[in-house]
Coordinates of C-alpha atoms and ligand atoms in Angstrom, one line a residue:
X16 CA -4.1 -26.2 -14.7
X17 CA -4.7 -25.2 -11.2
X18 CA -8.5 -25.4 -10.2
X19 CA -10.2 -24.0 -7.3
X20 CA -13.5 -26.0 -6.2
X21 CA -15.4 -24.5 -4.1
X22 CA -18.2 -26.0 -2.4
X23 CA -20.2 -23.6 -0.9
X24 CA -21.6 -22.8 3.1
X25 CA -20.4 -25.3 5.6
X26 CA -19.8 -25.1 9.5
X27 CA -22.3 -22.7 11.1
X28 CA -23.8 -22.3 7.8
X29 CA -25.8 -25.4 7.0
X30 CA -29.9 -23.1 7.0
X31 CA -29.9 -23.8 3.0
X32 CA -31.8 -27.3 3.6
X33 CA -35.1 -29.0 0.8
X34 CA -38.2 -29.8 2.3
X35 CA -37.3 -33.4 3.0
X36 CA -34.1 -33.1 4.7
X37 CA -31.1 -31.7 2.0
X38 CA -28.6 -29.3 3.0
X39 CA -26.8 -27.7 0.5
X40 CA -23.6 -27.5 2.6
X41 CA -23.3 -31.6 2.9
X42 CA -24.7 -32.1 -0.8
X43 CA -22.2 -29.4 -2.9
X44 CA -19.1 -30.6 -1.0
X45 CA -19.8 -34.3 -1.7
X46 CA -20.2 -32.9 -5.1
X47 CA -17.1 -31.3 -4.8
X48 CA -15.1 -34.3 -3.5
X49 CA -16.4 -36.3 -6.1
X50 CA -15.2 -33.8 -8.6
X51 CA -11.9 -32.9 -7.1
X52 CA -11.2 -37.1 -7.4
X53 CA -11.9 -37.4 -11.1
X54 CA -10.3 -34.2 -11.6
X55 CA -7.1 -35.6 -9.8
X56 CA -6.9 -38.5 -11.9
X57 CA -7.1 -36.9 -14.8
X58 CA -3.9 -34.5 -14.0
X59 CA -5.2 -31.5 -13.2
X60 CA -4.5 -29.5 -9.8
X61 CA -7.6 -29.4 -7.7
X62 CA -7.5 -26.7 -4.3
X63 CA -10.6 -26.8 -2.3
X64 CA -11.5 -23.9 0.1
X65 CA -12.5 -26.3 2.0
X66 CA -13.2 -30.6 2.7
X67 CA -15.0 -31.0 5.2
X68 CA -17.9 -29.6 7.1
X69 CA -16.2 -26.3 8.1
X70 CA -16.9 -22.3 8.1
X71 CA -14.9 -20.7 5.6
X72 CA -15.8 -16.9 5.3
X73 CA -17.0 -15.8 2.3
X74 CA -13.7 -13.1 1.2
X75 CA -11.6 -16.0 2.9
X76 CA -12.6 -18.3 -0.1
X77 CA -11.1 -16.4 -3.1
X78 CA -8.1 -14.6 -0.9
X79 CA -6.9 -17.7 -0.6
X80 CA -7.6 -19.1 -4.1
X81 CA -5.0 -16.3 -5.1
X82 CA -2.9 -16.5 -3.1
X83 CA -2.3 -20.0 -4.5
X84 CA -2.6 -18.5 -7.9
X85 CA -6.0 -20.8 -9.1
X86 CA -6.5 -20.6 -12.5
X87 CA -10.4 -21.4 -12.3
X88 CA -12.8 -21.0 -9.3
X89 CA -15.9 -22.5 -9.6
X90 CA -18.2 -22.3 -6.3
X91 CA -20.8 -25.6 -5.9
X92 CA -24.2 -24.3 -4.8
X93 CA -27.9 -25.4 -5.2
X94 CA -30.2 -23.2 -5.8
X95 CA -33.6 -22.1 -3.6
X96 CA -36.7 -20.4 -4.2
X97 CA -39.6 -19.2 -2.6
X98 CA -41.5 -20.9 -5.3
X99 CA -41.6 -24.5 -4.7
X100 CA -41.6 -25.1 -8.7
X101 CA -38.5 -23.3 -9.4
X102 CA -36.4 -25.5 -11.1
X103 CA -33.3 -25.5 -13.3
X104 CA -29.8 -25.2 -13.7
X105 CA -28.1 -21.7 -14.0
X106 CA -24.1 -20.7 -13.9
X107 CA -23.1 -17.4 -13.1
X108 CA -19.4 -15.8 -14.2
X109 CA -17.1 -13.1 -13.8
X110 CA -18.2 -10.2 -15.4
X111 CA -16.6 -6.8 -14.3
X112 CA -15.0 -7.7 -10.6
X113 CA -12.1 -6.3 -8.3
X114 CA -9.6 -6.7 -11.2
X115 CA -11.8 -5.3 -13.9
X116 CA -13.6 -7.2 -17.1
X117 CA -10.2 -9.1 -17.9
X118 CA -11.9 -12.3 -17.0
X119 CA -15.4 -12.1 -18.6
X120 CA -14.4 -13.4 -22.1
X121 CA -12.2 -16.2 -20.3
X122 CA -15.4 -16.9 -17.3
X123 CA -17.6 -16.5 -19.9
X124 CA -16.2 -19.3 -22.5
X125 CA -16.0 -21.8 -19.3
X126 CA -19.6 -21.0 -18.0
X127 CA -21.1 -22.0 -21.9
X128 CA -19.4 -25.4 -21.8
X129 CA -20.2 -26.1 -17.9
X130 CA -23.9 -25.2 -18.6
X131 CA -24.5 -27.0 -21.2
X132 CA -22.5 -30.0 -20.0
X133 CA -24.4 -29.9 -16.5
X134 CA -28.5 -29.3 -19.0
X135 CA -27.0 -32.3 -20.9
X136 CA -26.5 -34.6 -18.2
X137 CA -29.2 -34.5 -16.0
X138 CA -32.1 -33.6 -18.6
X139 CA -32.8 -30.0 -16.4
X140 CA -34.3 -27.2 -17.7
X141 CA -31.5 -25.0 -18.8
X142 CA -31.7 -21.6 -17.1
X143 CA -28.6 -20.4 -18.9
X144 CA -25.4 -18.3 -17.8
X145 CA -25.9 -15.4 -16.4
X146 CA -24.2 -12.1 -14.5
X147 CA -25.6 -10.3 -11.5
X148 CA -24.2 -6.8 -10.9
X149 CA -24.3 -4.4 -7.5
X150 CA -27.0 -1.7 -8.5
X151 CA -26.8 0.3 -6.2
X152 CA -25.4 4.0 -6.5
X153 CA -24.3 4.6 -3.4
X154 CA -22.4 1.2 -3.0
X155 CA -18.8 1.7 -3.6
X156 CA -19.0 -1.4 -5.9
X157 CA -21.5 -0.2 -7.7
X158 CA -22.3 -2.0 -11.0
X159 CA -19.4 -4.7 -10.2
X160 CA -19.9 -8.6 -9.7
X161 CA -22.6 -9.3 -6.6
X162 CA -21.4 -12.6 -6.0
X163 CA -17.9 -11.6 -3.5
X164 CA -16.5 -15.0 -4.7
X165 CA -16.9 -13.7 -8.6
X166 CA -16.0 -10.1 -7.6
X167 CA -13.0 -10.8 -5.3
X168 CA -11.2 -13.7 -7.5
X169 CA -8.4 -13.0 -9.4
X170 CA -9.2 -15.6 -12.1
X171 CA -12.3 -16.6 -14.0
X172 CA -14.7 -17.5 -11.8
X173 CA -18.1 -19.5 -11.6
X174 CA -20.9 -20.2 -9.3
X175 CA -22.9 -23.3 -10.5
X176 CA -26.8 -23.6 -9.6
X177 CA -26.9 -27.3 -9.7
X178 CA -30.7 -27.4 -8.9
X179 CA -33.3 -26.5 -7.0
X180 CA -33.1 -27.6 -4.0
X181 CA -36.6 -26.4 -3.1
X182 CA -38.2 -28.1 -5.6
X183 CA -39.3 -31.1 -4.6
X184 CA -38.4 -33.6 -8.0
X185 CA -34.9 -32.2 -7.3
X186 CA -34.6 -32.2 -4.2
X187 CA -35.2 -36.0 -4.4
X188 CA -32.3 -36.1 -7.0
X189 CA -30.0 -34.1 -5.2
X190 CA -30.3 -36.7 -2.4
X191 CA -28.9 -39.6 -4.5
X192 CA -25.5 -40.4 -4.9
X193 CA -25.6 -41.5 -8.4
X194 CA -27.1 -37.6 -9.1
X195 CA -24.3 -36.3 -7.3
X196 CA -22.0 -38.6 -9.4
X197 CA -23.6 -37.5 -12.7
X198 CA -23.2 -33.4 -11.3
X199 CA -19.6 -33.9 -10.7
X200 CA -19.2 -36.0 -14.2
X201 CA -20.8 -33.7 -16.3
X202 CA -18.3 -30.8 -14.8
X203 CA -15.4 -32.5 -15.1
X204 CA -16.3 -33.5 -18.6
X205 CA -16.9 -29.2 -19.0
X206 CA -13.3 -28.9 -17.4
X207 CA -12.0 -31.4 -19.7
X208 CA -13.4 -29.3 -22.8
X209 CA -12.4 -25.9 -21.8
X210 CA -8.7 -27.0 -21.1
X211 CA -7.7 -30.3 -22.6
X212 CA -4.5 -31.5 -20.6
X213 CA -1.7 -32.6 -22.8
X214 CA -1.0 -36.6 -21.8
X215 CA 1.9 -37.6 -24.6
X216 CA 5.7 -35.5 -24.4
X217 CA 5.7 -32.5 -25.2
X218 CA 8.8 -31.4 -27.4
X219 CA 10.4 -28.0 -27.1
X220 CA 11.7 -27.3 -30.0
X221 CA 9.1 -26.6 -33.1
X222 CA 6.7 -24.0 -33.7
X223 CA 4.8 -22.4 -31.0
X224 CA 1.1 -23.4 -30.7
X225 CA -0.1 -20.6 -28.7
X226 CA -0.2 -17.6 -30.8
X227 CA 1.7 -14.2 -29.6
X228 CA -1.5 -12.6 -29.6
X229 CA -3.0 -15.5 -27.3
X230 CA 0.2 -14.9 -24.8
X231 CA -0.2 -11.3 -24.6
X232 CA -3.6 -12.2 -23.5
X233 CA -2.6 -14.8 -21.1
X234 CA -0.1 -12.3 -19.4
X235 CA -2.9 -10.0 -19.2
X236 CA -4.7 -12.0 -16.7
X237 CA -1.8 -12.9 -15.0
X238 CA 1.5 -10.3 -15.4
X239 CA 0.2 -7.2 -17.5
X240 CA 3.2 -5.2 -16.8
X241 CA 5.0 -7.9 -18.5
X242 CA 3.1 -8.7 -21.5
X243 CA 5.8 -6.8 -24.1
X244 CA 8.1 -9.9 -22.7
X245 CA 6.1 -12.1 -24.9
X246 CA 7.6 -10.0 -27.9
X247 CA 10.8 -10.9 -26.7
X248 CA 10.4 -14.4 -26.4
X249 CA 8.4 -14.5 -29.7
X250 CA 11.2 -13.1 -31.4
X251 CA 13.9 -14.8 -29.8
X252 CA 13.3 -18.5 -29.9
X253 CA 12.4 -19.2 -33.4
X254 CA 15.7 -18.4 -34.4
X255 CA 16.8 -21.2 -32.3
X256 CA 13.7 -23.3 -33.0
X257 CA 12.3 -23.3 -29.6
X258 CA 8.8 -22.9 -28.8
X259 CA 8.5 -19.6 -27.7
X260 CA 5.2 -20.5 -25.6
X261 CA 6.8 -23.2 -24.0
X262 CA 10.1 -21.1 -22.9
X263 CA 7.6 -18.6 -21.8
X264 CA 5.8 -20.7 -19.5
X265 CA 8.8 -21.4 -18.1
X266 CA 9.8 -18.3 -17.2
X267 CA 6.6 -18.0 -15.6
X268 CA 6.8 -20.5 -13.2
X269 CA 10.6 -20.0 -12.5
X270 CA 9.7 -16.4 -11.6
X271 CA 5.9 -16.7 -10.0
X272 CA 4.8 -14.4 -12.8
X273 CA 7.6 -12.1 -12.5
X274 CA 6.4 -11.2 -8.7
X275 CA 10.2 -13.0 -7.8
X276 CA 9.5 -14.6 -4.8
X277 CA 13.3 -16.5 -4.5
X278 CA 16.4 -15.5 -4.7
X279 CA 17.1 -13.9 -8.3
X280 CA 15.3 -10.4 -8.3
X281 CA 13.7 -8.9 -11.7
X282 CA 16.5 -6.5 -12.0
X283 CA 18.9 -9.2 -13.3
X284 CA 16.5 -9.6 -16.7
X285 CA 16.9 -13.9 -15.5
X286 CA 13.9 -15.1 -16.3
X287 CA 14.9 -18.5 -15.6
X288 CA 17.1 -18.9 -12.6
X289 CA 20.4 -19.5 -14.4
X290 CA 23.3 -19.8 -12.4
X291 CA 20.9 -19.5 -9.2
X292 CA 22.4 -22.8 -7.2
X293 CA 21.1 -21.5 -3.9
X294 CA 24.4 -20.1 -3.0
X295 CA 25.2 -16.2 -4.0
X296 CA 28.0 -16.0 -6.1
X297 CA 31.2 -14.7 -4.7
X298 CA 32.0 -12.5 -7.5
X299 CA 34.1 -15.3 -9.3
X300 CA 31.3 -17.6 -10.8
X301 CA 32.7 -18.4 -14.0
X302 CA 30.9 -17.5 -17.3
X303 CA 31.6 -20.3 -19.3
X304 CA 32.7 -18.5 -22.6
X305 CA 29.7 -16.2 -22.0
X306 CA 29.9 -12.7 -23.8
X307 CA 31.2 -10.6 -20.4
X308 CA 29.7 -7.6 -22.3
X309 CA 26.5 -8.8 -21.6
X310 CA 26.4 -11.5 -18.9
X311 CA 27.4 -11.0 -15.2
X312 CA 27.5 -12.3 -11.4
X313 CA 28.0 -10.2 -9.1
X314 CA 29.2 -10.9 -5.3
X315 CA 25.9 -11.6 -3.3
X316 CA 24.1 -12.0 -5.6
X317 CA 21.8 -15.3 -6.7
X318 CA 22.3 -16.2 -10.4
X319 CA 23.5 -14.4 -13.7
X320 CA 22.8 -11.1 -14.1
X321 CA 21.9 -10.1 -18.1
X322 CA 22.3 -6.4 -19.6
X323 CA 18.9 -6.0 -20.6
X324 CA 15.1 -8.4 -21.1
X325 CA 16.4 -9.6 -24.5
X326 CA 19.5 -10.8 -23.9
X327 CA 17.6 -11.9 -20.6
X328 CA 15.3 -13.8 -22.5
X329 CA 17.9 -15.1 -25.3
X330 CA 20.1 -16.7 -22.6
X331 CA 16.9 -18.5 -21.4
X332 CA 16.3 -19.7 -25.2
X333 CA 19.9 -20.9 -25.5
X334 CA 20.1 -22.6 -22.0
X335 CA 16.9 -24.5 -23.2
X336 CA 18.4 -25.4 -26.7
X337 CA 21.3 -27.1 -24.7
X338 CA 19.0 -29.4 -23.6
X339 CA 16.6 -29.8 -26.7
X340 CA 19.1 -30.7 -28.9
X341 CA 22.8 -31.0 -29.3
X342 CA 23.2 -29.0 -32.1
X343 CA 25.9 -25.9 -32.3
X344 CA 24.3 -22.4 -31.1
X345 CA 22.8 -21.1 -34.8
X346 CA 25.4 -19.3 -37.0
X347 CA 25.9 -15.5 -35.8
X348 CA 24.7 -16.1 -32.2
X349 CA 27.1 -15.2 -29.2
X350 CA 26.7 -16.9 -26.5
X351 CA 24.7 -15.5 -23.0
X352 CA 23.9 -18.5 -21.1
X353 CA 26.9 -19.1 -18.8
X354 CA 25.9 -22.3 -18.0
X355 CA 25.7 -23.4 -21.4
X356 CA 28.6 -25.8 -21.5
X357 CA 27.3 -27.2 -18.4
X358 CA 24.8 -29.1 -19.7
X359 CA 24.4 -32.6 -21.1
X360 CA 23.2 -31.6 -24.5
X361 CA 20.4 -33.3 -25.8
X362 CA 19.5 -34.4 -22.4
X363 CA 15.7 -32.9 -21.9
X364 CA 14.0 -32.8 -26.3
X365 CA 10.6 -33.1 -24.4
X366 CA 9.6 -30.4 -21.4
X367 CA 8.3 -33.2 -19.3
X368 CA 12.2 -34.4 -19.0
X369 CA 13.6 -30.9 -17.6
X370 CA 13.0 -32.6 -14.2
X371 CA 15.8 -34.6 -13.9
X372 CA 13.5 -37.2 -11.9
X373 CA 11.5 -37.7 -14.9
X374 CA 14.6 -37.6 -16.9
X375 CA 15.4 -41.1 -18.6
X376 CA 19.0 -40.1 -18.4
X377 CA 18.9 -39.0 -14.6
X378 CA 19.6 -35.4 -15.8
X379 CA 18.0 -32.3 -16.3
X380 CA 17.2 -28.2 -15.8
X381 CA 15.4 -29.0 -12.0
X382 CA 17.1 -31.1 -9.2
X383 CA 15.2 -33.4 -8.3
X384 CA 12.5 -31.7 -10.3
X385 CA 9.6 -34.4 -9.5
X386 CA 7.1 -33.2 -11.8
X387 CA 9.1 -30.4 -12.9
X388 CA 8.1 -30.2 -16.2
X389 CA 4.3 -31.9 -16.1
X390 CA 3.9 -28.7 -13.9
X391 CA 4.9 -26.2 -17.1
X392 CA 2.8 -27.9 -19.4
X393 CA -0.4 -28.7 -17.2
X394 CA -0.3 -25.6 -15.1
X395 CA 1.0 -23.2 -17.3
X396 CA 0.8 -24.3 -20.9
X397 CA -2.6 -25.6 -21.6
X398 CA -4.3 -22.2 -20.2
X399 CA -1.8 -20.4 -22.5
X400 CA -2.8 -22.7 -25.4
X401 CA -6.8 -22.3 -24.5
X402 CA -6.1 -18.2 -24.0
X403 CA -8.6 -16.3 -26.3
X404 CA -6.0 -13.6 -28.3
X405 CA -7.8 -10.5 -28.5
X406 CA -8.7 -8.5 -31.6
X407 CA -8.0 -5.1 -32.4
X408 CA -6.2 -4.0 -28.3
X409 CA -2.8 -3.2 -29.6
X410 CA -2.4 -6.6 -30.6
X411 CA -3.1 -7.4 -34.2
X412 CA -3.6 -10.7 -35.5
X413 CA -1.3 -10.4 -38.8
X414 CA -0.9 -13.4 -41.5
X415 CA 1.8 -13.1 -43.4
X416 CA 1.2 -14.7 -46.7
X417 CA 2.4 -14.7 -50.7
X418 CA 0.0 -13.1 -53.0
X419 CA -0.7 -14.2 -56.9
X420 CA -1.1 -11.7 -58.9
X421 CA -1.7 -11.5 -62.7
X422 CA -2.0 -8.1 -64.3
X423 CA -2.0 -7.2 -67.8
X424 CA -1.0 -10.9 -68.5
X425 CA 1.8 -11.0 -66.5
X426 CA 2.1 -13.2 -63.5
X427 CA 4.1 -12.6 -60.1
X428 CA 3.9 -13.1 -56.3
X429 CA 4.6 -10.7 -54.1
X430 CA 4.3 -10.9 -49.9
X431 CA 1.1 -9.2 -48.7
X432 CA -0.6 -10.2 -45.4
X433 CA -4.1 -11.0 -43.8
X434 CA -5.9 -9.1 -41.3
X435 CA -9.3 -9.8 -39.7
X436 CA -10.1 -11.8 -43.1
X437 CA -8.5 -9.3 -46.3
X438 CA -5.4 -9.6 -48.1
X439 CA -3.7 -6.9 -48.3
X440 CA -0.6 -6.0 -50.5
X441 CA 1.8 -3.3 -51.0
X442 CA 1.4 -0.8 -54.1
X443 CA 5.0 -1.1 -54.6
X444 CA 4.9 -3.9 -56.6
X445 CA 3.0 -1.8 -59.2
X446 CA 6.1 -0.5 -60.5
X447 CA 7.5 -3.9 -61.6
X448 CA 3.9 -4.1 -64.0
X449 CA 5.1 -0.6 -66.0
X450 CA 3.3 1.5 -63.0
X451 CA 4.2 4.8 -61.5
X452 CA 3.8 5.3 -58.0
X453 CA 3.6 8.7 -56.5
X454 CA 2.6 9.9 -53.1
X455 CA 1.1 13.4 -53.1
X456 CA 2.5 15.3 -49.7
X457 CA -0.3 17.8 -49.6
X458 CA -3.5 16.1 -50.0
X459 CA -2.1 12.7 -48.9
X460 CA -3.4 10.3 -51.8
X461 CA -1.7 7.9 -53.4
X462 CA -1.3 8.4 -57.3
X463 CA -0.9 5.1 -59.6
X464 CA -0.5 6.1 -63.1
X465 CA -0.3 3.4 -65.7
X466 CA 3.1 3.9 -68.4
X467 CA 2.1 2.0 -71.3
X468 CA 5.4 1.8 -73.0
X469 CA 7.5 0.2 -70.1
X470 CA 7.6 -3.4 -70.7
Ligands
ZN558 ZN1 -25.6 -21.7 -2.0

């Protein structure tokens, strides 16, 4: 989990001061030093716009969060007034910005839990979360986030009020350590909530946690043009009892969300770098008993090429079951991954062992991979796992379940499914109770007629 803190002002900035000598500038990045530390030491990622007493422009701040792909940006301010009694704690979040509402749900989730983390701890009146929004017709951002570090951020983003600085009570707490402390506790504790890091091994084969419908969502934020990939992957891996959210999150980071920055390009559907050793092949790379049908290298070219995404995406399953486990490739599967026999099976059962650093054995999927596979799980995984799946956008949330049935006596169970909290069932199974089933063409209803002398 990659988290941008950024404290706010700083440099030739430093007007926003209390009555009795505060200044906002000094007092939010001690905050946020003290919260990048405990953050740190918990495992997360922490980038700072900036960490010391330094002007950072205000489009600066979230360009560069960005670019280094952030995953949360929360901006550290105190708050003023002209009103010397103002007081309270308020948290504003991304609400429609530069990349559109896909961020408000996500923002809006983390804001809830920081607020009322930050109320908890220091006993302030709780001012709530709130948007502000350009109004303002002739502005060309017109009804979009005010806040440019909300607006321009391409992540869920925050700006905490920790306080009024003008207020005189608070600006006497603000000017303590220990209240500094207790700001920067109570957000990491808010952090902590909203995306739990995983701290045992994490094993890749087994069920996915993370629902399809939560990595659609995920990809939606992050790679929308690749969101019908998570089909693929869904579909793929269980066969081979991989975790499909887990491979998925490795393709991610292997490929920078499919923006490709190495060597293999997207045309080659390798969503995992196999057969990329930093050398292009010469035309000769061997395929290892790979189908040739399907699987290629081509002369100057980095890695294996597949036919299409699913066989793509199926050669990334398979080179991930050669290290999971050592069992044979399932009955009926050919094999794609050409570097398959390559591996030392059974080598890596637990993602945090694909580095062959952190490998017991010495071996693994990333030379020398330091932190190789912490990075998939903490960075990718556990904002994959908190994604909200959305309802009803293409994307239907769809429970597949048996059904008990008991008409006229006689008992059966047939396979309906759940959807947004009904059972439904087929009217097929009618027929098997003495039913006739007919479906009238012209005025499109569906006829049941009961046949009392079928048994
Ligand atoms: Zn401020």
């Amino acid at each position: 989990m990659r988290i941008v803190l950024d404290p706010g002002h700083g440099g030739t900035d430093r007007a926003n001061r209390g009555p009795t000598g505060y200044v906002e500038a000094d007092g939010v990045l001690d905050i946020g030093l003290r919260l990048k530390k405990l953050l740190i030491d918990d495992g997360y990622t922490v980038l700072m716009t900036r960490d010391k007493d330094e002007t950072v422009e205000l489009y600066q701040r979230s360009e560069w969060a960005n670019q280094r792909q952030g995953q949360l940006f929360i901006s550290l301010h105190t708050n003023a007034a002209a009103d010397s009694t103002a007081n309270g704690i308020e948290t504003f979040h991304s609400y429609n910005g530069e990349w559109g509402s896909i961020f408000r749900e996500e923002a809006k989730r983390v804001a809830e839990i920081i607020q009322r983390r930050l109320v908890q701890a220091t006993g302030f009146r709780d001012r709530g979360i709130k948007t502000r929004l350009v109004s303002n017709n002739a502005s060309a951002i017109n009804n979009m986030d005010y806040y440019a570090v909300i607006r321009r951020s391409r992540m869920p983003a925050l700006i905490t009020e920790m306080g009024f600085h003008t207020n005189p009570n608070e600006e006497a707490l603000l000017k303590t350590a220990g209240f500094r402390q207790k700001l920067a506790d109570a957000i990491a504790a808010g952090v902590r909530e909203a995306y739990p890091l995983i701290k045992s091994l994490t094993p890749i084969m087994g069920n996915s946690v993370a629902s399809l419908q939560q990595a659609k969502a995920w990809l939606k934020q992050r790679a929308p043009e690749y969101q019908q990939l998570a089909d693929i992957y869904y579909s793929v891996a269980p066969a081979y009892g991989i975790r499909a959210d887990i491979a998925l999150c490795q393709a991610c980071k292997e490929t920078g969300y499919f923006r490709y920055g190495g060597l293999v390009k997207s045309w080659q559907n390798n969503y995992a770098g196999i057969g990329a050793t930093g050398e292009a092949s010469d035309g000769n790379t061997p395929l290892n008993g790979a189908d040739p049908s399907k699987v290629r290298f081509q002369q100057g070219i980095h890695g294996a090429i597949f036919v299409n995404p699913a066989v793509g995406v199926e050669a990334h399953i398979q080179h991930l079951y050669a290290y999971a486990t050592t069992n044979l490739l399932p009955v009926g599967k050919m094999l794609y991954s050409p570097r398959f026999t390559l591996v030392k099976r059974g080598s890596a059962a637990y993602v945090e062992h694909l580095g062959a650093a952190d490998n017991p054995e010495g071996v693994g999927w990333a030379y020398p991979g330091n932190g190789y596979g912490a990075d998939i799980v903490n960075n990718y995984l556990v904002s994959l796992m908190a994604a909200k799946a959305e309802v009803g956008s293409g994307s239907i949330n769809i429970e597949a379940r048996e059904v008990k049935l008991n008409i006229h006596g006689r008992a059966d169970t047939i396979e309906g499914f759940k959807l947004e909290g009904r059972n439904y069932v087929p009217v097929r199974f009618l027929e098997a109770f003495g039913y006739e089933i007919a479906w009238d063409e012209a005025n499109e209803i569906v006829e049941i007629e009961y046949r009392r002398n079928t048994n």
